[in-house]
Amino acid sequence: MAGTPIFDQLVYLVGEVTIVLILGFIILSILVVGISFYSIRRGYFYLPRLVKSGIVATEGMAKGICKLLGLDDKEMTAFAIRLHNALNQSDFEKVPADRRAIFIPQCLRNAECPAHLTPEGIVCRRCGRCEIGSHVDSLEAMGYKVWIAPGSTLIKRMVKQYKPQGVIGVGCMIEVREGLELLDKANIIGMGVVTLKDGCVETLLNWQDLMDTAVLGIEPAEKETV
Ligand code: SF4
């Protein structure tokens, strides 16, 4: 078979298709990076659905292009999260508060937090050493189910058990990005809120960012509890 005209033509065809696919992938990556940065600079989402799919499909290559151009790929990740939130916002607004869940990372606690780990995550004792307690009260009063999560295993378990329709995930940029992708795959409407400071203990959150997301689509009477 090797060396026959048909075999040669087949190898040639496979080579051509491979080159076209690689070129297409590179062009798509450049387009995604270009449109994303233009959107970031202009503060407007251009071709949002196409860009979102492109970011997911070309992530590694897009990061490589960012590095090659000396661009900050963190900015690109932050943009992807903002874009994701913008695309999900109207669907999230339609989810009743009692079908929504919030996962707060345990690293936001005070280092001397007296709360204990339970099968449903860390249960806040409202000791006042950090801002979690008061905010959990407000969010639960709105109808939210809130967990302080020690890790992604608990999140996956609670999502499976309680089947929320909408989820707000709080965390560092990478955690939020990965979490939103998982929620997408599970057909759950996800919104991401990124912490101000990464780390393992006493990280920082602009709580207003979380509350602004939490009140989306909530009736005024329910908001008054915030
Ligand atoms: S308010 Fe809750 S989460 Fe914060 S330190 Fe106290 S018990 Fe821990």
PDB file of N, CA, C and O and ligand atoms in Angstrom, residues 109-110 113-114 124-130 132-133, ligand 1:
ATOM      1  N   ARG A 109     -12.102  33.549  55.958  1.00  0.00           N
ATOM      2  CA  ARG A 109     -12.316  33.605  57.418  1.00  0.00           C
ATOM      3  C   ARG A 109     -11.134  34.253  58.118  1.00  0.00           C
ATOM      4  O   ARG A 109     -10.008  34.272  57.602  1.00  0.00           O
ATOM      5  N   ASN A 110     -11.390  34.724  59.329  1.00  0.00           N
ATOM      6  CA  ASN A 110     -10.304  35.199  60.183  1.00  0.00           C
ATOM      7  C   ASN A 110      -9.423  34.001  60.549  1.00  0.00           C
ATOM      8  O   ASN A 110      -9.935  32.885  60.685  1.00  0.00           O
ATOM      9  N   CYS A 113     -10.682  31.833  63.385  1.00  0.00           N
ATOM     10  CA  CYS A 113     -12.097  31.438  63.253  1.00  0.00           C
ATOM     11  C   CYS A 113     -12.400  30.218  64.138  1.00  0.00           C
ATOM     12  O   CYS A 113     -11.716  29.198  64.053  1.00  0.00           O
ATOM     13  N   PRO A 114     -13.441  30.327  64.978  1.00  0.00           N
ATOM     14  CA  PRO A 114     -13.769  29.186  65.853  1.00  0.00           C
ATOM     15  C   PRO A 114     -14.710  28.166  65.212  1.00  0.00           C
ATOM     16  O   PRO A 114     -15.081  27.194  65.867  1.00  0.00           O
ATOM     17  N   CYS A 124     -20.471  28.849  60.122  1.00  0.00           N
ATOM     18  CA  CYS A 124     -20.055  30.087  60.791  1.00  0.00           C
ATOM     19  C   CYS A 124     -20.741  30.222  62.154  1.00  0.00           C
ATOM     20  O   CYS A 124     -21.945  29.970  62.279  1.00  0.00           O
ATOM     21  N   ARG A 125     -19.981  30.637  63.159  1.00  0.00           N
ATOM     22  CA  ARG A 125     -20.562  30.817  64.504  1.00  0.00           C
ATOM     23  C   ARG A 125     -20.856  32.288  64.807  1.00  0.00           C
ATOM     24  O   ARG A 125     -21.099  32.661  65.948  1.00  0.00           O
ATOM     25  N   ARG A 126     -20.800  33.120  63.795  1.00  0.00           N
ATOM     26  CA  ARG A 126     -21.105  34.568  63.938  1.00  0.00           C
ATOM     27  C   ARG A 126     -20.292  35.190  65.070  1.00  0.00           C
ATOM     28  O   ARG A 126     -20.838  35.916  65.909  1.00  0.00           O
ATOM     29  N   CYS A 127     -19.007  34.914  65.089  1.00  0.00           N
ATOM     30  CA  CYS A 127     -18.175  35.438  66.177  1.00  0.00           C
ATOM     31  C   CYS A 127     -17.802  36.905  65.946  1.00  0.00           C
ATOM     32  O   CYS A 127     -17.319  37.565  66.860  1.00  0.00           O
ATOM     33  N   GLY A 128     -18.009  37.383  64.727  1.00  0.00           N
ATOM     34  CA  GLY A 128     -17.709  38.782  64.440  1.00  0.00           C
ATOM     35  C   GLY A 128     -16.253  39.062  64.078  1.00  0.00           C
ATOM     36  O   GLY A 128     -15.892  40.212  63.843  1.00  0.00           O
ATOM     37  N   ARG A 129     -15.440  38.033  64.023  1.00  0.00           N
ATOM     38  CA  ARG A 129     -14.028  38.285  63.690  1.00  0.00           C
ATOM     39  C   ARG A 129     -13.828  38.576  62.198  1.00  0.00           C
ATOM     40  O   ARG A 129     -12.777  39.060  61.808  1.00  0.00           O
ATOM     41  N   CYS A 130     -14.773  38.158  61.372  1.00  0.00           N
ATOM     42  CA  CYS A 130     -14.665  38.489  59.936  1.00  0.00           C
ATOM     43  C   CYS A 130     -16.058  38.865  59.431  1.00  0.00           C
ATOM     44  O   CYS A 130     -17.027  38.822  60.184  1.00  0.00           O
ATOM     45  N   ILE A 132     -17.858  37.400  57.180  1.00  0.00           N
ATOM     46  CA  ILE A 132     -18.683  36.327  56.604  1.00  0.00           C
ATOM     47  C   ILE A 132     -20.043  36.226  57.308  1.00  0.00           C
ATOM     48  O   ILE A 132     -21.094  36.216  56.648  1.00  0.00           O
ATOM     49  N   GLY A 133     -20.017  36.184  58.634  1.00  0.00           N
ATOM     50  CA  GLY A 133     -21.248  35.952  59.399  1.00  0.00           C
ATOM     51  C   GLY A 133     -22.380  36.884  59.019  1.00  0.00           C
ATOM     52  O   GLY A 133     -23.498  36.432  58.676  1.00  0.00           O
TER      53      GLY A 133
HETATM   54  S1  SF4 B   1     -17.629  35.312  61.616  1.00  0.00           S
HETATM   55 FE1  SF4 B   1     -17.910  33.121  61.188  1.00  0.00          FE
HETATM   56  S2  SF4 B   1     -16.473  32.655  59.557  1.00  0.00           S
HETATM   57 FE2  SF4 B   1     -15.838  34.624  60.434  1.00  0.00          FE
HETATM   58  S3  SF4 B   1     -14.304  34.084  61.943  1.00  0.00           S
HETATM   59 FE3  SF4 B   1     -16.279  34.156  63.008  1.00  0.00          FE
HETATM   60  S4  SF4 B   1     -17.111  32.073  62.956  1.00  0.00           S
HETATM   61 FE4  SF4 B   1     -15.416  32.211  61.459  1.00  0.00          FE
END
